[in-house]
Coordinates of C-alpha atoms and ligand atoms in Angstrom, one line a residue:
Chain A
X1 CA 90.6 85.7 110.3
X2 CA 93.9 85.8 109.2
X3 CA 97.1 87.1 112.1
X4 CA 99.5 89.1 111.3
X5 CA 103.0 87.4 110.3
X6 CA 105.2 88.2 112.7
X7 CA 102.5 86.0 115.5
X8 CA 102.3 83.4 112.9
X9 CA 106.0 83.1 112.3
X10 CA 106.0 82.8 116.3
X11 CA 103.6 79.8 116.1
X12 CA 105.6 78.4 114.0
X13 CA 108.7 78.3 115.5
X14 CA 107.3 77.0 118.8
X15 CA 105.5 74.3 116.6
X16 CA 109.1 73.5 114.6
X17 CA 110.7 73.7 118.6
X18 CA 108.4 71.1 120.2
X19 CA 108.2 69.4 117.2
X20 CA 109.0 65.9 118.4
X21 CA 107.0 65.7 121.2
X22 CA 103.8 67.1 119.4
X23 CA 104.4 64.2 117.0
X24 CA 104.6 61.7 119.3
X25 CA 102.0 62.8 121.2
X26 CA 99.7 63.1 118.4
X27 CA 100.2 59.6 117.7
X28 CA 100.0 58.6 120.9
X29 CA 96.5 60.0 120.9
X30 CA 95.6 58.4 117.6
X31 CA 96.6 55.2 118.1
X32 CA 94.6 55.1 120.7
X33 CA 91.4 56.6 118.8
X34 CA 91.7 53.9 116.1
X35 CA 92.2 51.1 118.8
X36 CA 95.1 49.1 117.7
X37 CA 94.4 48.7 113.9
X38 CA 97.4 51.3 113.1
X39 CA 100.6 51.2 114.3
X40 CA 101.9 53.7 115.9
X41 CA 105.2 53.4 113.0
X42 CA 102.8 54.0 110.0
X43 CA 101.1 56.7 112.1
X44 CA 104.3 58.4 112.8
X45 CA 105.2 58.1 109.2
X46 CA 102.4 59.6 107.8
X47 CA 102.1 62.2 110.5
X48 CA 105.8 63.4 110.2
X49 CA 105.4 63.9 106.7
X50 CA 102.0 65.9 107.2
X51 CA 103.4 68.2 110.0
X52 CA 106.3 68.8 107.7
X53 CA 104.0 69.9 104.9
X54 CA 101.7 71.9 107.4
X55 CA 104.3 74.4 109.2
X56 CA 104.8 76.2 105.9
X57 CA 100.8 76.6 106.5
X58 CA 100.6 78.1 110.0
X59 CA 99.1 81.4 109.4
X60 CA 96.7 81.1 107.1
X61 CA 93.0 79.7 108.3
X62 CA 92.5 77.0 105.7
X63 CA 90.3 79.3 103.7
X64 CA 92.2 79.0 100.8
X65 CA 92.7 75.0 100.9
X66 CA 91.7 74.6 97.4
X67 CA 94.7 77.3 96.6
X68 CA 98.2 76.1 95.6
X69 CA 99.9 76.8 98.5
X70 CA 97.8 73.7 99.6
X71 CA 98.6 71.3 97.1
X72 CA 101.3 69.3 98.7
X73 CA 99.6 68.8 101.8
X74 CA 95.8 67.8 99.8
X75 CA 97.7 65.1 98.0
X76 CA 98.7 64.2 101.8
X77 CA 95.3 64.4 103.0
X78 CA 93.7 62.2 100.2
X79 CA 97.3 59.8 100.1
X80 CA 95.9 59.4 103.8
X81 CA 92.5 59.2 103.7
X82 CA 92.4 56.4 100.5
X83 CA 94.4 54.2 102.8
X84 CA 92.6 55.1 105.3
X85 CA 89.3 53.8 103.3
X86 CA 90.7 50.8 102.0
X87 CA 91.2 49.4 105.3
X88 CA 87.9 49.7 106.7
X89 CA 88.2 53.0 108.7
X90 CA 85.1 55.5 109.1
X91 CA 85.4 59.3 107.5
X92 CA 85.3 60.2 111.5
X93 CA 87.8 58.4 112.5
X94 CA 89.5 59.4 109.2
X95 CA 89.1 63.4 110.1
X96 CA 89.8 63.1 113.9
X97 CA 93.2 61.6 113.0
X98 CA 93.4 65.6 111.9
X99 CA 91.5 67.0 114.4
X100 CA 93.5 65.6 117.4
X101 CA 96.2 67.9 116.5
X102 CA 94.7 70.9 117.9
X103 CA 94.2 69.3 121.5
X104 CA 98.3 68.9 121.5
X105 CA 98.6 72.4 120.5
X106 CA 96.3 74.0 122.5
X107 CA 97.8 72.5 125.5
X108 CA 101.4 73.0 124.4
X109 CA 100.8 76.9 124.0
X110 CA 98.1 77.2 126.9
X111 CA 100.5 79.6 129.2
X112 CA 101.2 81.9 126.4
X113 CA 98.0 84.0 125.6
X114 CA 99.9 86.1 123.4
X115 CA 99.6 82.9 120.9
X116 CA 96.0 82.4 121.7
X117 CA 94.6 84.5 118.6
X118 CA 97.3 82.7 116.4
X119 CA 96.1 79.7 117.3
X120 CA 92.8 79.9 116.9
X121 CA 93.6 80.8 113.5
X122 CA 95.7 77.5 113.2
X123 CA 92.9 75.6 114.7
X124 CA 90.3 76.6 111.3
X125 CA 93.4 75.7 109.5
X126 CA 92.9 71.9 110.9
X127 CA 89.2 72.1 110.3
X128 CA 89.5 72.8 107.5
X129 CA 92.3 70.1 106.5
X130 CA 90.3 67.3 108.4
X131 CA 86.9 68.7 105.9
X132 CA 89.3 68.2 103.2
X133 CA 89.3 64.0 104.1
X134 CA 85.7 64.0 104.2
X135 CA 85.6 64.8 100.6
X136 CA 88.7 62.9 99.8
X137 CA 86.9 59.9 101.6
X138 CA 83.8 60.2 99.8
X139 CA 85.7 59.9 96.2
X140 CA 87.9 57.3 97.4
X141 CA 84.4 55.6 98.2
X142 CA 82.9 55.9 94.8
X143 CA 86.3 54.7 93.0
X144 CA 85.6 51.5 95.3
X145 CA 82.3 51.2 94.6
X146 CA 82.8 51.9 90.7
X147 CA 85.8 49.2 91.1
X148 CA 83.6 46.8 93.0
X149 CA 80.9 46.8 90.4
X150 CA 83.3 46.1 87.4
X151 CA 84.6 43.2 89.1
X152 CA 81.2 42.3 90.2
X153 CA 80.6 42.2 86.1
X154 CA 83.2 39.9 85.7
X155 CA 81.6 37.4 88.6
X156 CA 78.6 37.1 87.1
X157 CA 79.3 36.8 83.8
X158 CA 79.2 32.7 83.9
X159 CA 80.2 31.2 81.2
X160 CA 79.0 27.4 81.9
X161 CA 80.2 24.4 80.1
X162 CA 76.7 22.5 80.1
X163 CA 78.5 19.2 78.3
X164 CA 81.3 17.8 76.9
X165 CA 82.3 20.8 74.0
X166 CA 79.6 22.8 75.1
X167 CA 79.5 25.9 76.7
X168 CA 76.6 28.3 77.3
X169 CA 76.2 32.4 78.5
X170 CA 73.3 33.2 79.6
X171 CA 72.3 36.5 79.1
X172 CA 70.1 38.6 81.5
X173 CA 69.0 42.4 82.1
X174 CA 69.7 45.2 80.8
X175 CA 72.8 44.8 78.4
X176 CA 75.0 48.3 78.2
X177 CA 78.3 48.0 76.0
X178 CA 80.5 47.6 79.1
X179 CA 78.9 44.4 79.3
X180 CA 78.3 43.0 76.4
X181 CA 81.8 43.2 75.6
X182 CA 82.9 41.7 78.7
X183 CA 80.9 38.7 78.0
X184 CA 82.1 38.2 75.0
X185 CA 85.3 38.6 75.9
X186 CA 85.6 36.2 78.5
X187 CA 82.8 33.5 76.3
X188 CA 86.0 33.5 73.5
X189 CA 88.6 32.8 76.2
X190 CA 86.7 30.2 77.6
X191 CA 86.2 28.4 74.6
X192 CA 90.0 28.3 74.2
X193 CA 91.0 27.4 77.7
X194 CA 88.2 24.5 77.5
X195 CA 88.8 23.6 74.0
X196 CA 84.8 23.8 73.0
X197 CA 83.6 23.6 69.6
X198 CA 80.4 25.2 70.6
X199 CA 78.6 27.9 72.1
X200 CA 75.5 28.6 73.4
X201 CA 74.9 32.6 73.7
X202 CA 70.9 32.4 75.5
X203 CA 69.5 35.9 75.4
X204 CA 65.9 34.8 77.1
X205 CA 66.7 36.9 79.8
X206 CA 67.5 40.3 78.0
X207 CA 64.8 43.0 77.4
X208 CA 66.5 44.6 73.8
X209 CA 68.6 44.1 71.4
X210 CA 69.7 47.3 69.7
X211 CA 72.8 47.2 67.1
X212 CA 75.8 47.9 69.6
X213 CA 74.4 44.8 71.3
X214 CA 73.8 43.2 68.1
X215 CA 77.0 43.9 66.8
X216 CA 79.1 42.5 69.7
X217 CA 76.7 39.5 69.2
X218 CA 77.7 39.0 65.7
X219 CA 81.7 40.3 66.1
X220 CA 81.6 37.7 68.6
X221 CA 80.1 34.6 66.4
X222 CA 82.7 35.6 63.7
X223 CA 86.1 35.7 66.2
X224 CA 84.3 31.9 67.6
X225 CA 84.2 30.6 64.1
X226 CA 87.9 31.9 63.6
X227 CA 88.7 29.7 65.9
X228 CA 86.9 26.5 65.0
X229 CA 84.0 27.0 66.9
X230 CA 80.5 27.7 66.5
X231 CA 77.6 30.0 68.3
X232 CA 74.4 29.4 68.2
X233 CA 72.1 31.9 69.6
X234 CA 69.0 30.8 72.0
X235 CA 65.7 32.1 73.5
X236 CA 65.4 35.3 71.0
X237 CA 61.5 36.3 72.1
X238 CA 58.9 37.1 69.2
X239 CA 59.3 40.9 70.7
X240 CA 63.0 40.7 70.3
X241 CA 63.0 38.9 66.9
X242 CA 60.4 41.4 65.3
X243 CA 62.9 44.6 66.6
X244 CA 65.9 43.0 65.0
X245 CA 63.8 42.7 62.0
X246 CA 62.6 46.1 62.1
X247 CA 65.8 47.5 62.9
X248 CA 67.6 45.7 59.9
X249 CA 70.3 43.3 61.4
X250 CA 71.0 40.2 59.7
X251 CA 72.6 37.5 61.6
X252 CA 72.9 35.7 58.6
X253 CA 73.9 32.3 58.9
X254 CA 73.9 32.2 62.8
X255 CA 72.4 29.1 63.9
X256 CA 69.6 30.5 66.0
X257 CA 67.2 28.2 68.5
X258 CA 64.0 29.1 70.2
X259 CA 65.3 27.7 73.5
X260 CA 68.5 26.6 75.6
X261 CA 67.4 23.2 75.5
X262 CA 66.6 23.3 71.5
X263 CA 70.4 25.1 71.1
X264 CA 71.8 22.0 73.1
X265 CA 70.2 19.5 71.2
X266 CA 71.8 21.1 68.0
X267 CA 75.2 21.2 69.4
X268 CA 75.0 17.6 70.9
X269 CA 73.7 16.5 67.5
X270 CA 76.5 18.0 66.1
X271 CA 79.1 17.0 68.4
X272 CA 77.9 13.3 67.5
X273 CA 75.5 12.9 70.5
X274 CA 72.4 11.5 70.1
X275 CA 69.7 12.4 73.0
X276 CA 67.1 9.7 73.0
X277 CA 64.3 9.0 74.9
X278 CA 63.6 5.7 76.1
X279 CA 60.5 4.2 77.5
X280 CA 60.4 4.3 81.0
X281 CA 58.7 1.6 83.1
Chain B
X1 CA 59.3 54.2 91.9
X2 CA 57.2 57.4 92.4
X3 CA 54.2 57.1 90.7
X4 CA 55.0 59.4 87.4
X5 CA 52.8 61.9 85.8
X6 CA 52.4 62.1 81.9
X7 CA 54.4 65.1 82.1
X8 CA 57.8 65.6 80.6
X9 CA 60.8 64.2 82.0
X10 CA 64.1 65.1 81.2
X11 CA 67.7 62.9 81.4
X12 CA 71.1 64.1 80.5
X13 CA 72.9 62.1 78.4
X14 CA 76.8 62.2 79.1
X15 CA 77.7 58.7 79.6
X16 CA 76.9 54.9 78.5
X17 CA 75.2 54.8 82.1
X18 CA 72.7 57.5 80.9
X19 CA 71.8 55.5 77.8
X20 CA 71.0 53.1 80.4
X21 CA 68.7 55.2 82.5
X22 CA 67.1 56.9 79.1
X23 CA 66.6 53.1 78.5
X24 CA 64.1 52.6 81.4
X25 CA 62.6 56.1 81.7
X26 CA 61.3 55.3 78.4
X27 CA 60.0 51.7 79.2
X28 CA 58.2 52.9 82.1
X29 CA 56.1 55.5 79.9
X30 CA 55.5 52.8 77.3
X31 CA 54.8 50.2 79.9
X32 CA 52.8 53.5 81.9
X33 CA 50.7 54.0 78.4
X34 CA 50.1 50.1 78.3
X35 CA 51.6 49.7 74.7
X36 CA 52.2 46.5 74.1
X37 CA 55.0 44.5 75.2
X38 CA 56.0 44.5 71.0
X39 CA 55.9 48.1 71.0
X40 CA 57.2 48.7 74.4
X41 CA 60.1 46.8 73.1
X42 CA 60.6 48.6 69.9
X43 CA 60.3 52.4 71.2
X44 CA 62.8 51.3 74.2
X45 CA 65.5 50.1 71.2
X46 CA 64.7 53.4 69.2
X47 CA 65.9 55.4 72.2
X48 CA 68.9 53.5 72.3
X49 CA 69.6 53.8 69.2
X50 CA 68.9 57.8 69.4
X51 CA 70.2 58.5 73.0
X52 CA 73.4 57.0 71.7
X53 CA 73.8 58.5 68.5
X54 CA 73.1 61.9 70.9
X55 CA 76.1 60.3 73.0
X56 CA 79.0 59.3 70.4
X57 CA 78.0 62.0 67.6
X58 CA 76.2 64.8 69.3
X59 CA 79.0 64.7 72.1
X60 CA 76.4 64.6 74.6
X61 CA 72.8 66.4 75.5
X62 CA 69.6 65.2 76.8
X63 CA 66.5 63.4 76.3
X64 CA 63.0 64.1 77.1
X65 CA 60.1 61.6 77.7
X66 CA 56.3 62.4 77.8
X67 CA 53.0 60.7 77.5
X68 CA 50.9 62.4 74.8
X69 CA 47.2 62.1 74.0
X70 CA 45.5 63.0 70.4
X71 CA 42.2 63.2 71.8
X72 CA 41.2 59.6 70.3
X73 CA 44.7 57.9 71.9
X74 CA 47.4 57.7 73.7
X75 CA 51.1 57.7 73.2
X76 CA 54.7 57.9 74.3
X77 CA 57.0 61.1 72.7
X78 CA 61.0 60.7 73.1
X79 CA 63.6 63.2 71.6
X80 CA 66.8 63.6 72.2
X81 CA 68.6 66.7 71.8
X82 CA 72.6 68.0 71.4
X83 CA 74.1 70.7 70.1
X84 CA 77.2 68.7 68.4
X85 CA 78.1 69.0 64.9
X86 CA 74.9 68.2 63.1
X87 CA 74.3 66.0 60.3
X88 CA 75.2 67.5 56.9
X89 CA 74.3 64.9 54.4
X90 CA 71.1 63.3 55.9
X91 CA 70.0 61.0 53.2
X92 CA 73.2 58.9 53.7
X93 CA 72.5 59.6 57.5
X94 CA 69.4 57.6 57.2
X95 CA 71.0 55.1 54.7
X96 CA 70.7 51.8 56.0
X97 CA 74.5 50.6 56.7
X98 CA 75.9 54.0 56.2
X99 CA 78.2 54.6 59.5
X100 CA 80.5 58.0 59.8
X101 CA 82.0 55.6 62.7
X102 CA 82.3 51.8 63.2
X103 CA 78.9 51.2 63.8
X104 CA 76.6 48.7 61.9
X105 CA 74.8 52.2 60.5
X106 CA 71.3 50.7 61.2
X107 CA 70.5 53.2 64.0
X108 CA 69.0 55.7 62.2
X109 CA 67.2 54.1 59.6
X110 CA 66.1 51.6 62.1
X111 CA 64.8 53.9 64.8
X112 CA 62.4 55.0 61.6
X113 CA 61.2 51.6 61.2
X114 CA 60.1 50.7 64.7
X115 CA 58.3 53.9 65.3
X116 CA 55.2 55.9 64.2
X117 CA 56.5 59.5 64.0
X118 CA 59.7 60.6 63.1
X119 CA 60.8 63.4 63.0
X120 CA 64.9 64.6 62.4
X121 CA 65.7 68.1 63.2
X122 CA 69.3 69.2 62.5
X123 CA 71.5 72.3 61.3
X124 CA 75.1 71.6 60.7
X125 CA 77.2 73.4 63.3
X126 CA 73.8 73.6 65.7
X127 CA 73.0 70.1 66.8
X128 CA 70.5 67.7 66.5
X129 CA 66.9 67.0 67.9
X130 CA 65.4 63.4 66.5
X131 CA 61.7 63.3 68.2
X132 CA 59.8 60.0 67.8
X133 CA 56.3 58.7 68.9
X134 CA 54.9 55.6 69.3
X135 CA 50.6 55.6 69.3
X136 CA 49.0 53.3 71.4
X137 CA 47.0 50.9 69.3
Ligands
ADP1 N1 73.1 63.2 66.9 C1 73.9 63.1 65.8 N2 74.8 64.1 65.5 C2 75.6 64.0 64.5 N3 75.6 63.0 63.6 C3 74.8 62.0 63.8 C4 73.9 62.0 64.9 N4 73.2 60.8 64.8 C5 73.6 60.1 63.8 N5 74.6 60.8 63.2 C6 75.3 60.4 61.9 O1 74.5 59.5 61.3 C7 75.2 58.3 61.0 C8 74.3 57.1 61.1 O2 73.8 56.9 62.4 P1 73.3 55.5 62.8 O3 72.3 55.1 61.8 O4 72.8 55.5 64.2 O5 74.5 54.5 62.6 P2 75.8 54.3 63.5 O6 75.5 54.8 64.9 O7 76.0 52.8 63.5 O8 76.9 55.1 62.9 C9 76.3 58.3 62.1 O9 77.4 57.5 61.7 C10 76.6 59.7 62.2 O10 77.5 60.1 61.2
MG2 MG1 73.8 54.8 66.0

């Protein structure tokens, strides 16, 4: 349903006429929606800014929202809506901050029914604007979550020092390249911000080694002993050991151990550390 | 997890998280087949290997899992299909070391090794399909 222009152009100038009370009325009803956790300054900020990029708007019915006439006012919407998300609002409360609009216009134009039809037409525009932060809200979501799980990588990538010039990764699950690489990252920085001479890099937990993995393994062992340190690699299983075998890689001269505790003893030994075990009673 | 059928299964491959996923649909028909944990793990590094060779030099595609019987036994079939630029000189393809990118250039050639059938389809300018099977023993 689209009106004709000469009704819409009338819309608009009522809307541009009244438009300072319809603002602050809008956020008047807003603020009160979200309960105190916006101002009624940032909500007048953003909503000034929104009705300014919507009056060019009145008239059409918001089928063509993904058009370009619409791009100013999307990049509005989403601006809104990811600020909106990041500080803990729902997508309702999100869209109603769009919807709310209507009530203020219906009742501003109520007396005239000659604006009725235009209206109506205004009010699929909103519906369709307040839609529009559903989906924005949705992405903004998935950028959070997406965010969330890299830094989550990060966390539980713990690099331990287990003595004195030792420091041990254990690694578990399955291991993509995004994470490999970000524990071997953060296993060479922590050898330089501790000052360790050795590494223990325990793979007991991982369920295949394929080259990318294999190669950030051995890139990694290289870069340690660049810098004056050593890796030793722990807790390869027989199922693990015969794939590498198969697949070709040679690790060389990388000290390997059967277990955490055997890959300690080594670097103890070689730190000048003699474990001993004394009689006990 | 659904209880799976033998049937086929297919997985897009478009990103390292699909390499992932291609990863564990595989283990669950080798662990679904009851290879052993030996040969569950070498068929799950194969497809690795393959789904992301299909990744990096096919530009993306799919992979397809299945049980598969021979009448005396059982087995898991993987292949992994693109239509990317194909491989035009396969005997260095399969070269062990031999890398077009910065790889170690053991995927390939490895795959080969820890499988029982191989089996490397591809037309320059078409794409690739590299099918492998693993026989229960
Ligand atoms: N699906 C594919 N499409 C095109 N080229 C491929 C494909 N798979 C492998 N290749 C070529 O074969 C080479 C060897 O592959 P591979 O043994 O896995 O080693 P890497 O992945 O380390 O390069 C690659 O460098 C690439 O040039
Ligand atoms: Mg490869």
């Amino acid at each position: 349903m689209t009106a004709d222009a000469g009704d819409a152009q009338r819309l608009t100038e009522v809307l541009r006429a009244n438009a300072e009370s319809l603002i602050d009325k809008w956020v008047s009803a807003v603020a009160g929606l979200l309960r105190g956790r916006s101002t009624k300054t940032e909500l007048e900020r953003d909503f000034r800014e929104f009705f300014t990029a919507l009056l060019p708007l009145v008239g059409s019915d918001g089928r063509d929202v993904g058009g370009p006439r619409f791009t100013e006012i999307r990049s509005l919407l989403e601006e809104y809506s990811r600020s909106r998300v990041r500080a803990g609002f729902t997508p309702t409360e999100t869209a109603s901050s769009v919807f709310s609009l209507k009530r203020e216009v219906f009742e501003l134009t109520q007396d005239d029914p000659s604006l009725h039809r235009e209206v109506l037409v205004f009010s699929g525009l909103l519906d369709s604007l307040g839609l529009l932060t559903f989906e924005s809200y949705a992405r903004v979501r998935e950028e959070i979550i997406r965010e969330q799980a890299e830094q989550l990588l990060e966390l539980t990538t713990p690099v331990v020092k287990i003595w004195e010039g030792v420091l041990a990764v254990p690694l578990v699950g399955t291991l993509d390249s995004a994470r490999t690489q970000v524990v071997m990252e953060k296993l060479l920085e922590s050898l330089v911000e501790t000052g360790s001479e050795h590494a223990i890099i325990d793979i007991t937990g991982v369920s295949a080694v394929d080259t990318q993995v294999a190669q950030h393994l051995l890139k990694t062992v290289v870069a340690a002993r660049l810098m004056g340190a050593e890796c030793i690699v722990s807790g390869i299983r027989p199922q693990i050991a015969q794939t590498i075998v198969a697949l070709g890689i040679e690790f060389g001269d990388i000290v390997t151990k059967a277990s955490l505790a055997d890959a300690l003893r080594h670097a103890l030994r070689r730190e000048g550390v003699d474990v001993v075990r004394r009689e006990v009673g | 997890m659904p209880p799976r059928s033998g049937g086929p299964e297919e997985l897009r491959i478009s990103g390292d998280d699909d390499v992932v996923r291609v990863r564990q649909l595989v283990r669950t028909y080798a662990q679904q087949t009851k290879l052993s944990l030996v040969d569950q793990t070498k068929l799950v590094t194969a497809a690795s290997e393959l789904a992301r060779n299909t990744l990096i030099y096919g530009g993306g595609g799919f992979a397809r899992v299945e049980e598969i019987s021979d009448g005396r036994r059982s087995g898991v079939r993987a292949s992994f299909h693109d239509e990317g630029p194909g491989i035009p000189d396969l005997t260095l393809a399969l070269a062990d070391g031999w890398s077009s990118g910065s790889g170690l250039g053991l995927g390939l050639s490895g795959a080969r090794r820890l499988v029982d059938e191989f089996d490397l389809d591809t037309e320059v300018g078409r794409g690739t399909v590299v099918t492998v099977v693993k026989w229960k023993r």
